[in-house]
PDB file of C-alpha atoms in Angstrom:
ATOM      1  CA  UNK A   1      20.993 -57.413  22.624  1.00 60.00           C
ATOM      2  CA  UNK A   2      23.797 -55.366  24.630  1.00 60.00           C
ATOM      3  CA  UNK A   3      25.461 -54.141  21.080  1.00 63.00           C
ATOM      4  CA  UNK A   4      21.626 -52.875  19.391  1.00 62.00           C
ATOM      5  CA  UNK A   5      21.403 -51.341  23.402  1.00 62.00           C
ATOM      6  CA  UNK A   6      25.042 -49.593  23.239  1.00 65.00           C
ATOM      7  CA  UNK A   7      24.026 -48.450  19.762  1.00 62.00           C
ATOM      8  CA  UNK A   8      20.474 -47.001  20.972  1.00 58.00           C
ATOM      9  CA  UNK A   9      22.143 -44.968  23.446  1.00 56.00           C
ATOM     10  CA  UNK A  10      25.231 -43.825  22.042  1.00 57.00           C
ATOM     11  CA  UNK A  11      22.099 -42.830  19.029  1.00 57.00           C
ATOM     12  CA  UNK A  12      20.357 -40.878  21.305  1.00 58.00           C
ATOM     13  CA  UNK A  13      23.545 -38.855  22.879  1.00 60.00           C
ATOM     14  CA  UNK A  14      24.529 -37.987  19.687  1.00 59.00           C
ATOM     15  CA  UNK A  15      20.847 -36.533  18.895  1.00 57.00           C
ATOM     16  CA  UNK A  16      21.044 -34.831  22.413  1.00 64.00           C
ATOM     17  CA  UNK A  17      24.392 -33.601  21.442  1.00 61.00           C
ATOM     18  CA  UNK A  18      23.646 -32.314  18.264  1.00 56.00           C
ATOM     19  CA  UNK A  19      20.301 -30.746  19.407  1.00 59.00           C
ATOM     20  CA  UNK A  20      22.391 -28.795  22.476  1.00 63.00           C
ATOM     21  CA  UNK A  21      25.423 -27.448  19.882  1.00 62.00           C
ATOM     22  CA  UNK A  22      23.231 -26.869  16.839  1.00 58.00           C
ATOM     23  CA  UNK A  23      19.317 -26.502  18.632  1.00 61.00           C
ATOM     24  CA  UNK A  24      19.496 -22.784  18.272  1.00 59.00           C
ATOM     25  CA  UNK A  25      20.176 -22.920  14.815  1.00 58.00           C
ATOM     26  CA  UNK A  26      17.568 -25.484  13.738  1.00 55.00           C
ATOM     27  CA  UNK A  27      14.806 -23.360  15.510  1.00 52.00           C
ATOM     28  CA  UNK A  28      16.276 -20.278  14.057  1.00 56.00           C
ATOM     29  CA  UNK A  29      15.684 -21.764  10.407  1.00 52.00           C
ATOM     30  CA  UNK A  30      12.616 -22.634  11.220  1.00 51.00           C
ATOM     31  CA  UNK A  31      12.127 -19.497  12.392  1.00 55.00           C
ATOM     32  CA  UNK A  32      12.611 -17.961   9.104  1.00 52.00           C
ATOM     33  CA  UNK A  33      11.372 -20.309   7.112  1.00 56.00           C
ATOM     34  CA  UNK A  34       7.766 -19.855   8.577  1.00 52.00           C
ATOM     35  CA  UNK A  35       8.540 -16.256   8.787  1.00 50.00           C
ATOM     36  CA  UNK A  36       9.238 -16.405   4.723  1.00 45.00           C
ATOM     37  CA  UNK A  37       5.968 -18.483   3.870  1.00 50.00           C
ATOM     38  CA  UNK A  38       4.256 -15.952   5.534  1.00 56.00           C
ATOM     39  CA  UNK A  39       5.514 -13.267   3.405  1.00 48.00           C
ATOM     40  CA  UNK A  40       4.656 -15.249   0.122  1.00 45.00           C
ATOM     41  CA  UNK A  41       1.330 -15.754   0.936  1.00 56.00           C
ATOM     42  CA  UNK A  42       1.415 -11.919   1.840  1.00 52.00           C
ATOM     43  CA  UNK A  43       2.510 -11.314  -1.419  1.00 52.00           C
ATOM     44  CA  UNK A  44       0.162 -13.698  -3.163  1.00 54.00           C
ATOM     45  CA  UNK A  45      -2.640 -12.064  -1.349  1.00 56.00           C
ATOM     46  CA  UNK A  46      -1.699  -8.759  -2.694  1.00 53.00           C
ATOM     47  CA  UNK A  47      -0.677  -9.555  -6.081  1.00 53.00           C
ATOM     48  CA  UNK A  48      -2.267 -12.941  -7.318  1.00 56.00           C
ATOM     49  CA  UNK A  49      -0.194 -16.290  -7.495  1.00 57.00           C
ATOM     50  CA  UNK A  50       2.906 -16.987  -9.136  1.00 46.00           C
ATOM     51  CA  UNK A  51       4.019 -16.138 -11.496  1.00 48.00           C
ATOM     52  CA  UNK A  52       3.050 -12.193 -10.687  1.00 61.00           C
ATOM     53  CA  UNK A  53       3.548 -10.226 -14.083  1.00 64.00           C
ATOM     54  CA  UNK A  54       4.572  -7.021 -12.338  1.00 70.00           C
ATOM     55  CA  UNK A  55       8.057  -8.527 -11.146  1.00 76.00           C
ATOM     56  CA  UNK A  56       8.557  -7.949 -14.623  1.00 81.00           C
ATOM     57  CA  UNK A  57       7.574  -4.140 -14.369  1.00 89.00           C
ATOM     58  CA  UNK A  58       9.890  -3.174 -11.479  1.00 84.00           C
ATOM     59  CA  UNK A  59      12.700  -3.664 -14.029  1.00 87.00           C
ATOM     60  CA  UNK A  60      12.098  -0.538 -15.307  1.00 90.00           C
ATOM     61  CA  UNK A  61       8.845   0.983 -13.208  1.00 91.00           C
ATOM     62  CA  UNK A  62      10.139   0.065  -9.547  1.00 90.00           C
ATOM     63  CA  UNK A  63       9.000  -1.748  -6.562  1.00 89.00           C
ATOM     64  CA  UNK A  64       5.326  -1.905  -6.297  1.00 89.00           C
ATOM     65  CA  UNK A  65       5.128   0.836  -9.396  1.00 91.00           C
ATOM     66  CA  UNK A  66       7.446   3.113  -7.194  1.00 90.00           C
ATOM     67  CA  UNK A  67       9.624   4.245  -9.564  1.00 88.00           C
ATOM     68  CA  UNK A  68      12.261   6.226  -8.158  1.00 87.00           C
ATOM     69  CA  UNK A  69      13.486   7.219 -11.707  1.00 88.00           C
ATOM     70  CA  UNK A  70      12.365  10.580 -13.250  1.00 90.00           C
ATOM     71  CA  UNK A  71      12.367   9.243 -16.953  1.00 92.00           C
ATOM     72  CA  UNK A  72      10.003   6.105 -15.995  1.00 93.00           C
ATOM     73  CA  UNK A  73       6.425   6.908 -15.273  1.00 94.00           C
ATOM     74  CA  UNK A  74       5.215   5.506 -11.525  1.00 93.00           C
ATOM     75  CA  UNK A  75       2.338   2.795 -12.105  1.00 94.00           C
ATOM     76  CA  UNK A  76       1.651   3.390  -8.278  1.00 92.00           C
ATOM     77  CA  UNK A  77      -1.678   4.651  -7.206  1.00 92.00           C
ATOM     78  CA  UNK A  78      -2.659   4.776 -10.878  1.00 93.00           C
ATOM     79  CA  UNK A  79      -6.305   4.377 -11.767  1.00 93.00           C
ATOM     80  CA  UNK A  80      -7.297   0.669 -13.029  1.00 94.00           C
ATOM     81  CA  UNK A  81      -9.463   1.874 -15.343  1.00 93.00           C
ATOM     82  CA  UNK A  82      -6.805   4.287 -17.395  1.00 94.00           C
ATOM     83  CA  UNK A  83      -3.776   1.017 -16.479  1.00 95.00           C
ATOM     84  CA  UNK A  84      -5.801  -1.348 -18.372  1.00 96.00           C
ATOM     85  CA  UNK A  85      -6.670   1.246 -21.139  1.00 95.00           C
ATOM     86  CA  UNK A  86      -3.068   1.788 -21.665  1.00 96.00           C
ATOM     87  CA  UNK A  87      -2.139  -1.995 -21.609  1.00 96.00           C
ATOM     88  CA  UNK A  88      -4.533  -2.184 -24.710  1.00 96.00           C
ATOM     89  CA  UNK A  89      -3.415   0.656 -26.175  1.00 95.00           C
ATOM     90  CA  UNK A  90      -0.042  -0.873 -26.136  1.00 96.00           C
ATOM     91  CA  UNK A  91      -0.814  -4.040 -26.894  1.00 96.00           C
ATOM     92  CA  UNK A  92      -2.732  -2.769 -30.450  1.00 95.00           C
ATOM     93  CA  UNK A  93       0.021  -0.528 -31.328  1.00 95.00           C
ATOM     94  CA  UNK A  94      -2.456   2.816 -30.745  1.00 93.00           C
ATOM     95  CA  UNK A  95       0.490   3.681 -28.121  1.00 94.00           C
ATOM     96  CA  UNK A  96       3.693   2.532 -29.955  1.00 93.00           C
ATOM     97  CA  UNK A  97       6.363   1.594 -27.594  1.00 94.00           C
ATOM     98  CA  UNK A  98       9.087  -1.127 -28.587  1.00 93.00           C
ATOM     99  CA  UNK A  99       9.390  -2.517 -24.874  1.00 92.00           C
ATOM    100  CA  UNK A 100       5.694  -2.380 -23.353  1.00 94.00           C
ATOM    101  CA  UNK A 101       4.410  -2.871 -27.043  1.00 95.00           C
ATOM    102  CA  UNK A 102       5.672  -7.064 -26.673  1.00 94.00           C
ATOM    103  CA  UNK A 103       4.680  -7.227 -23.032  1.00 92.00           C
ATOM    104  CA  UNK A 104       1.589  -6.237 -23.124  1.00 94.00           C
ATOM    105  CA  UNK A 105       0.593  -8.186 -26.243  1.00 95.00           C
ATOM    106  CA  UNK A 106       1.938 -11.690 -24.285  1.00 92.00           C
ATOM    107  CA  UNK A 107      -0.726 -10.916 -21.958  1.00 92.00           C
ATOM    108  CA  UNK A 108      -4.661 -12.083 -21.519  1.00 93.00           C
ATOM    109  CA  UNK A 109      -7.411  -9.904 -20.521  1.00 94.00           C
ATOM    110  CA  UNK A 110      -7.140 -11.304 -17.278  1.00 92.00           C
ATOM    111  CA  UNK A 111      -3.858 -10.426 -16.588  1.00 91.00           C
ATOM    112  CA  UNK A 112      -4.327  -7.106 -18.037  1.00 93.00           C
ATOM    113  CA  UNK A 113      -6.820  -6.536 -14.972  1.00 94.00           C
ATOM    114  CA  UNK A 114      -4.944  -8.129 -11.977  1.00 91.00           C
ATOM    115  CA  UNK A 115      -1.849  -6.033 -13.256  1.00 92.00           C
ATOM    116  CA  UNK A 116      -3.940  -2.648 -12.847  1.00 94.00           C
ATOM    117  CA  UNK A 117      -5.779  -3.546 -10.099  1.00 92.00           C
ATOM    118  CA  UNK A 118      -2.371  -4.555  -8.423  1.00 92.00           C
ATOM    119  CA  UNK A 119      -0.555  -1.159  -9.248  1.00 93.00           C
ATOM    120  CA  UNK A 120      -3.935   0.919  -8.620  1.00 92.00           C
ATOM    121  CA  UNK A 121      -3.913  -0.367  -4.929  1.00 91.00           C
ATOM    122  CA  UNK A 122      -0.011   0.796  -4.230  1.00 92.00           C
ATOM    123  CA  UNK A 123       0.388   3.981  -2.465  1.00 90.00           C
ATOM    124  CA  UNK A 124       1.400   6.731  -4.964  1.00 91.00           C
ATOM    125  CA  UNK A 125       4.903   8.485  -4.078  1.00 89.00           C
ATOM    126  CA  UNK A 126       6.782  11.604  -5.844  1.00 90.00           C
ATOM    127  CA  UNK A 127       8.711   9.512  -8.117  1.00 89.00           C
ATOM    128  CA  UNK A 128      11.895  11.439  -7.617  1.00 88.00           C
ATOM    129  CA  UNK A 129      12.917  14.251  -4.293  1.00 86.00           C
ATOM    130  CA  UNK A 130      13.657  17.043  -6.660  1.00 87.00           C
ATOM    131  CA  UNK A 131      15.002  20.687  -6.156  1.00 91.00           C
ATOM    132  CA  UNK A 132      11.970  23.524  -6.246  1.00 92.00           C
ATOM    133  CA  UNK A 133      13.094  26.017  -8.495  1.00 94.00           C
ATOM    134  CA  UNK A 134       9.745  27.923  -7.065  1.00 92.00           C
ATOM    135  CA  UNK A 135       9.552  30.901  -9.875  1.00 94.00           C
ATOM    136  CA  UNK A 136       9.951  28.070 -12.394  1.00 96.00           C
ATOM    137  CA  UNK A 137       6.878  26.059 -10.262  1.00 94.00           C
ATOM    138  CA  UNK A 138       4.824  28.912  -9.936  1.00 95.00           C
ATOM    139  CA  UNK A 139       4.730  29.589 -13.566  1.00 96.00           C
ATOM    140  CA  UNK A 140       4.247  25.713 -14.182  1.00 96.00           C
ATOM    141  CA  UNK A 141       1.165  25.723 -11.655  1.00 95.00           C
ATOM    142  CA  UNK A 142      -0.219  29.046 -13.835  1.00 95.00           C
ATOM    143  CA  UNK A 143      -0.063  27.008 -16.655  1.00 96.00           C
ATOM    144  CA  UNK A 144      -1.754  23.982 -15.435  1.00 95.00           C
ATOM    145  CA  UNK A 145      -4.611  25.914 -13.923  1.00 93.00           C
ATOM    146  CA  UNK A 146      -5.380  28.023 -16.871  1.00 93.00           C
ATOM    147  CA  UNK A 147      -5.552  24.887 -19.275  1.00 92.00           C
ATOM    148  CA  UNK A 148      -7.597  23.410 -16.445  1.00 91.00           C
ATOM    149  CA  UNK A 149      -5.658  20.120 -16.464  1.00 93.00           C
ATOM    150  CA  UNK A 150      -7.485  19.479 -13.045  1.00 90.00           C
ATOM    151  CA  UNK A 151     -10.836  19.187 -15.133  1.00 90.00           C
ATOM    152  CA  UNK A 152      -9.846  16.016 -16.814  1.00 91.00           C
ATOM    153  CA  UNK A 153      -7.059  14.470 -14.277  1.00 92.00           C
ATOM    154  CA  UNK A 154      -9.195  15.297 -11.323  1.00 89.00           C
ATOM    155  CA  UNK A 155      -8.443  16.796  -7.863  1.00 86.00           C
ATOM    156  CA  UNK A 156      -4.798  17.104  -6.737  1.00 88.00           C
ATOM    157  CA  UNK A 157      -4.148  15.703  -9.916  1.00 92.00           C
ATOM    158  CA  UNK A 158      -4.327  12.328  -9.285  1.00 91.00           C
ATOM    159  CA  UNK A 159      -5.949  10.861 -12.034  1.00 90.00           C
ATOM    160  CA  UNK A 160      -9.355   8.904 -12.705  1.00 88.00           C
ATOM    161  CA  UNK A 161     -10.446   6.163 -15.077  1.00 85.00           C
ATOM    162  CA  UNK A 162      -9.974   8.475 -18.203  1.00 87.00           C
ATOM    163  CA  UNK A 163      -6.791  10.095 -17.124  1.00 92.00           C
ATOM    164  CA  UNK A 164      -3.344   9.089 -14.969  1.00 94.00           C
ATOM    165  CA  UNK A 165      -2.113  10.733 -12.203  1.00 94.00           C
ATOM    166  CA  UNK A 166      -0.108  13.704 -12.863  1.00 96.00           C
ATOM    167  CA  UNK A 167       1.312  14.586  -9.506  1.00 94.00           C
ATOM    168  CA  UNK A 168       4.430  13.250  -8.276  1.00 94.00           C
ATOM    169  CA  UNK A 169       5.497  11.693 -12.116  1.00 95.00           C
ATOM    170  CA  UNK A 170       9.395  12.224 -12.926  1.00 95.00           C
ATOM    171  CA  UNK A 171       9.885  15.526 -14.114  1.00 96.00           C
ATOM    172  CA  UNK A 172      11.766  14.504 -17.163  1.00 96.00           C
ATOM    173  CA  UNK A 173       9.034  11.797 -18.157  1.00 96.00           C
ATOM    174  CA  UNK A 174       6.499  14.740 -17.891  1.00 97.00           C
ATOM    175  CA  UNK A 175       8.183  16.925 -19.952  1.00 97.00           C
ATOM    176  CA  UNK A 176       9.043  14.170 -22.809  1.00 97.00           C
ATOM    177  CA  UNK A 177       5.046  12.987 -22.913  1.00 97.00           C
ATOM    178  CA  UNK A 178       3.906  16.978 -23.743  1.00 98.00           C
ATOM    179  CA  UNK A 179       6.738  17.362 -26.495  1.00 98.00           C
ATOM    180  CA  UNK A 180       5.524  13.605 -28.114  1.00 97.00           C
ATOM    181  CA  UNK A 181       1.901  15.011 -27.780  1.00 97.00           C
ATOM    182  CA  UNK A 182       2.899  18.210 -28.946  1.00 97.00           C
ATOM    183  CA  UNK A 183       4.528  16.925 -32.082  1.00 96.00           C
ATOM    184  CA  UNK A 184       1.902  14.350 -32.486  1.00 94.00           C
ATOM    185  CA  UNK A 185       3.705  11.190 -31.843  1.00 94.00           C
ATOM    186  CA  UNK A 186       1.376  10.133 -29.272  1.00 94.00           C
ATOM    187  CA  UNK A 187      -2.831  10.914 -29.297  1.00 91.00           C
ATOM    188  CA  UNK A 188      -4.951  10.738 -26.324  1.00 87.00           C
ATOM    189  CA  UNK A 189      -8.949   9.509 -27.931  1.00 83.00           C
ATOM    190  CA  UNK A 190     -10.363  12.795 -27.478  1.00 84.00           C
ATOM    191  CA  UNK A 191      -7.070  15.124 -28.598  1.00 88.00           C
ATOM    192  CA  UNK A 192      -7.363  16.863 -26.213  1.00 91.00           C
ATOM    193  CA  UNK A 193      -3.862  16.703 -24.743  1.00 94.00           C
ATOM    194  CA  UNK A 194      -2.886  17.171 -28.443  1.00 94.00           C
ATOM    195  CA  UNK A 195      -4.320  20.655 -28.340  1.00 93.00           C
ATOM    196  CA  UNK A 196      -3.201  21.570 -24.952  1.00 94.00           C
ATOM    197  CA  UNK A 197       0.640  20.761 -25.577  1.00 96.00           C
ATOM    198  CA  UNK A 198       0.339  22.088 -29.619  1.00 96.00           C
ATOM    199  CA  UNK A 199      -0.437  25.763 -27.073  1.00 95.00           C
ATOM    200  CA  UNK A 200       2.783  25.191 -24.834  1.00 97.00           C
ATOM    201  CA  UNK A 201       6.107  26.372 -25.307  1.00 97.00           C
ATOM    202  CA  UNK A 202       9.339  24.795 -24.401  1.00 97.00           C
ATOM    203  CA  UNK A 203       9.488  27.058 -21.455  1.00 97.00           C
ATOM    204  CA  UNK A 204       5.843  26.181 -20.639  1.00 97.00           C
ATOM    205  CA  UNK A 205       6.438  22.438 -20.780  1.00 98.00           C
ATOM    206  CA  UNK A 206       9.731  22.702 -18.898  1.00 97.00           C
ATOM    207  CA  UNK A 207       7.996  24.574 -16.130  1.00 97.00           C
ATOM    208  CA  UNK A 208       4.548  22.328 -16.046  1.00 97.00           C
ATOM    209  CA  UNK A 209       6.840  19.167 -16.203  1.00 97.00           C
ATOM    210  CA  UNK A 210       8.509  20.776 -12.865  1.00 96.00           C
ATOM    211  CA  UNK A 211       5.557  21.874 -10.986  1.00 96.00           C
ATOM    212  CA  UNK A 212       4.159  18.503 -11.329  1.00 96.00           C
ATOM    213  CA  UNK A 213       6.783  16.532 -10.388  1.00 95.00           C
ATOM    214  CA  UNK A 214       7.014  19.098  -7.377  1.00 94.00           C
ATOM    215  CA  UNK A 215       3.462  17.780  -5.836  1.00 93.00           C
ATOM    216  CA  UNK A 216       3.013  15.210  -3.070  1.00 88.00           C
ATOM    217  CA  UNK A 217       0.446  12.624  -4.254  1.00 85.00           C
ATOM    218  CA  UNK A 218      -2.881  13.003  -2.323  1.00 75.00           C
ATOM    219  CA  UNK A 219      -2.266   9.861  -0.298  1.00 51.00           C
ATOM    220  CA  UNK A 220       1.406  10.428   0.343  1.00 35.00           C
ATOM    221  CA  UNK A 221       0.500  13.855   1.864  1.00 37.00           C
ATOM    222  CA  UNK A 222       0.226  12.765   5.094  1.00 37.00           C
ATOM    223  CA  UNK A 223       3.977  12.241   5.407  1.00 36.00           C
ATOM    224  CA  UNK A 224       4.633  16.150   4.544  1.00 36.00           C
ATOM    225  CA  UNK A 225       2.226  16.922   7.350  1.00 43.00           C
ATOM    226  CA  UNK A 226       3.678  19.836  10.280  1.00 41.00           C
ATOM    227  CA  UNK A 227       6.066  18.191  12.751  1.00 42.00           C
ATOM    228  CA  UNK A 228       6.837  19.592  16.378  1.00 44.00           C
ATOM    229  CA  UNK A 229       9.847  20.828  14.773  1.00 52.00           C
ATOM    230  CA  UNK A 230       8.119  23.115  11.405  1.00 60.00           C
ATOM    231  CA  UNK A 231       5.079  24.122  10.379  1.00 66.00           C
ATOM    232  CA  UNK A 232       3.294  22.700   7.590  1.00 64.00           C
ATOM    233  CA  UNK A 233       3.722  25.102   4.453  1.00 71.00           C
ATOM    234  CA  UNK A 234       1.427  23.638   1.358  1.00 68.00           C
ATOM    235  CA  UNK A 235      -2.022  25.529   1.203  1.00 66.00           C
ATOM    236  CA  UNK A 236      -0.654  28.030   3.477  1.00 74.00           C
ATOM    237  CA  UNK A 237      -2.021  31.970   3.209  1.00 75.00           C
ATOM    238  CA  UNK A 238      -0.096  33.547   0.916  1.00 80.00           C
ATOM    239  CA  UNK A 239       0.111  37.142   2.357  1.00 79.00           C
ATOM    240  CA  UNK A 240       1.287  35.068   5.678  1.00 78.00           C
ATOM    241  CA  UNK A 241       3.375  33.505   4.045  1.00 82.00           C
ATOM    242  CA  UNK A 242       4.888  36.706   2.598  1.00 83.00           C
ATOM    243  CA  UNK A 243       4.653  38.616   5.619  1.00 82.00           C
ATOM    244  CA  UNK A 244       6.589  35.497   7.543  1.00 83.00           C
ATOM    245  CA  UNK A 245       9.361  35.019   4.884  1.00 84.00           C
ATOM    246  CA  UNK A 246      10.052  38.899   5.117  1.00 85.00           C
ATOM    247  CA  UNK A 247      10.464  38.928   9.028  1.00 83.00           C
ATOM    248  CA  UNK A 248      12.472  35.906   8.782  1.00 83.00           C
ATOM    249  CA  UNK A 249      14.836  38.137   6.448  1.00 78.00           C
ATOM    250  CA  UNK A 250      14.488  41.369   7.787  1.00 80.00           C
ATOM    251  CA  UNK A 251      15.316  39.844  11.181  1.00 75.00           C
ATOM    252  CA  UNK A 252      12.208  40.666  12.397  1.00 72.00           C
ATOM    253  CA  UNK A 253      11.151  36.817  13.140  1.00 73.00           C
ATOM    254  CA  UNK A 254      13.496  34.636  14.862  1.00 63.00           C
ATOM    255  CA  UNK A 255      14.611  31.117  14.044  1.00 55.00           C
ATOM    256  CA  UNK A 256      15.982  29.366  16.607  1.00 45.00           C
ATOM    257  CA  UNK A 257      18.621  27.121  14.118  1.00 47.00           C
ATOM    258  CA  UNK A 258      19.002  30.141  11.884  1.00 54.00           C
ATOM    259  CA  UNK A 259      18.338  27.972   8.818  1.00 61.00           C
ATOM    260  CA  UNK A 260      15.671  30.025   7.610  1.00 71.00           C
ATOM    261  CA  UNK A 261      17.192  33.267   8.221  1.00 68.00           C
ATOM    262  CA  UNK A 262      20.160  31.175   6.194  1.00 67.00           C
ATOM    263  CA  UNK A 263      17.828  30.244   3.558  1.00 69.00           C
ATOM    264  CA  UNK A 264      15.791  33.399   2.946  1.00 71.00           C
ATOM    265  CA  UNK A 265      18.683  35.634   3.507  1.00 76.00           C
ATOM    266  CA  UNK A 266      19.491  36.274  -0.295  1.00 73.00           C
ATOM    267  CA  UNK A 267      15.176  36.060  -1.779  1.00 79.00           C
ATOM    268  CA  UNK A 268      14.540  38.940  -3.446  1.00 84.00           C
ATOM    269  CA  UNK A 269      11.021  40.567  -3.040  1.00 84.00           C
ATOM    270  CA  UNK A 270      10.062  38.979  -6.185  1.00 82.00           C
ATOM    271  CA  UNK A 271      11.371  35.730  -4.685  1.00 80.00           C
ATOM    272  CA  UNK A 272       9.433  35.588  -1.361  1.00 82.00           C
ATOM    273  CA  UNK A 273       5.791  36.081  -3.496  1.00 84.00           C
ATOM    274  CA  UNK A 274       6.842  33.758  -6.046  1.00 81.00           C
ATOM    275  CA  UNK A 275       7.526  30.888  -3.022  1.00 80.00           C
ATOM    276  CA  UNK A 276       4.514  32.063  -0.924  1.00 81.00           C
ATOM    277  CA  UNK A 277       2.438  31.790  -3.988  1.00 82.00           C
ATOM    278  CA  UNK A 278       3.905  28.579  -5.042  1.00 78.00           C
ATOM    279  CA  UNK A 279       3.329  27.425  -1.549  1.00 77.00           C
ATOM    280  CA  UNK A 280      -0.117  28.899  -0.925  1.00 76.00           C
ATOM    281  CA  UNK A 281      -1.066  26.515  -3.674  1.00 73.00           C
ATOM    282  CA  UNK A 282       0.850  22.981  -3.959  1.00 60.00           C
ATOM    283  CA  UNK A 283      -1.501  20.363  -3.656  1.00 48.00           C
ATOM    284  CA  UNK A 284      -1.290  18.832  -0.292  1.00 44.00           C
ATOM    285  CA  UNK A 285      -4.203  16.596   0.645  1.00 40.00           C
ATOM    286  CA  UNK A 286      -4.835  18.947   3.643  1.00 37.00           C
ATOM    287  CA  UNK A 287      -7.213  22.220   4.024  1.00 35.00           C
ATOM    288  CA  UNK A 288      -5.901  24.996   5.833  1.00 35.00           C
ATOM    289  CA  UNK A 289      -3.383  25.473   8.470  1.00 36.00           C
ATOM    290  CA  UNK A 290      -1.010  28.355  10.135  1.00 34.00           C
ATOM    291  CA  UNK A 291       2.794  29.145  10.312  1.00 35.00           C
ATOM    292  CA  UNK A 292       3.618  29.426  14.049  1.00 35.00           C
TER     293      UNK A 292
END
């Protein structure tokens, strides 16, 4: 009876022991473990249960569809609709690809629909920060408006059920989908995109490919919004705009860093109205607004 009582308590100081050297740990894995279950049924809330096909996608597409990569096309913020058209077309061979062509025939209908439906409800980002050339944008924006792309890819460009998203894709992606249309290696059902790119030159299709990838998607906007620090540029007036740029040159306008005075110092005249008119019109998810 006095050993099993010796044992007992010699058992419970080494328990109080361990729990005063190591308690901070325990409850710190604990901690984290709940914190992790949390975040998997987060994620299985937003994507469907395991096993989610688009861990596959991010290979090559990104997180959530984000690509990041200027040759892969973002899935993010993409219409369902025109996702699960693809996904057939892929899956049939109307849209030959040697990767997506085997992933999207291992998949059901079902899966097809979760997949879109999952990529349709990320937030669309530029898929790459690129370098405005704006005389090369402005000319790519002239282009797009007089073929009226907006008529079939819808306002700002970001896509409906019949078309994707334009604005924000990688620039070089862009630019290789007009040349395959233009050659006919790939069809859209109605050819129209066919007859569009036959029209375009390489200069046209370098400068298009640019302007798009140049354009905040509608819902990203926000973040491009005026700060206390600048004024908000896209949509601006473009005679302010001119008249601005020019007093910021001529000295006329000060700038309290001196990085515009810096960075308009060597625009030409034909410079300035090719930015304000490049400017005057980007697609930026806001109406109106006034440089300060």
């Amino acid at each position: 009876m006095k050993r099993a009582w010796i044992i007992g308590v010699v058992v419970v100081a080494a328990v109080s022991a361990a729990g005063v050297l190591f308690g901070r740990d325990l409850y710190g894995y604990y901690r984290f473990g709940k914190a992790l279950d949390r975040e998997v049924d987060a994620l299985k809330a937003d994507a469907g249960p395991w096993p989610q096909p688009q861990e596959t996608c991010f290979i090559c597409h990104g997180p959530r569809g984000q690509s990041g990569n200027g040759g892969y096309p973002a899935l993010s913020g993409q219409p369902a609709a025109y996702l699960e058209a693809q996904l057939r077309a892929f899956a049939s061979d109307r849209r030959p690809d040697p990767s997506m062509g085997p992933l999207a025939r291992g998949m059901d209908e079902q899966q097809m629909k979760l997949l879109a439906a999952y990529f349709a409800r990320q937030a669309p980002v530029q898929n790459e920060k690129i370098r405005v050339d704006a005389a090369l944008a402005a000319r790519g924006m002239t282009v797009v408006q007089a073929r009226s792309c907006v008529a079939c890819h819808g306002a700002g460009l970001a896509g409906n059920e019949r078309a994707p998203r334009l604005a924000g894709q990688g620039e070089a992606y862009l630019a290789d989908q007009l040349v395959a249309f233009r050659a006919g290696k790939r069809h859209d059902e109605t050819g129209a995109m066919n007859g569009v790119a036959a029209a375009l030159s390489d200069e046209d299709i370098r400068a298009v490919a640019h302007y798009l990838a140049s354009i905040v998607p509608a819902h990203a906007a926000a973040a491009t919004a005026s700060t206390d620090r600048a004024p908000r540029l896209a949509n601006h007036d473009e005679a302010d705009l001119v008249k601005q740029i020019t007093a910021i040159k001529t000295g006329n306008r000060a700038d309290s860093a001196s990085a515009m005075h810096a960075a308009v110092a060597r625009l030409s005249g034909d410079d300035i109205r090719a930015v304000a008119y490049y400017l005057a019109n980007v697609s930026s998810g806001h109406e109106g607004g006034s440089v300060r």
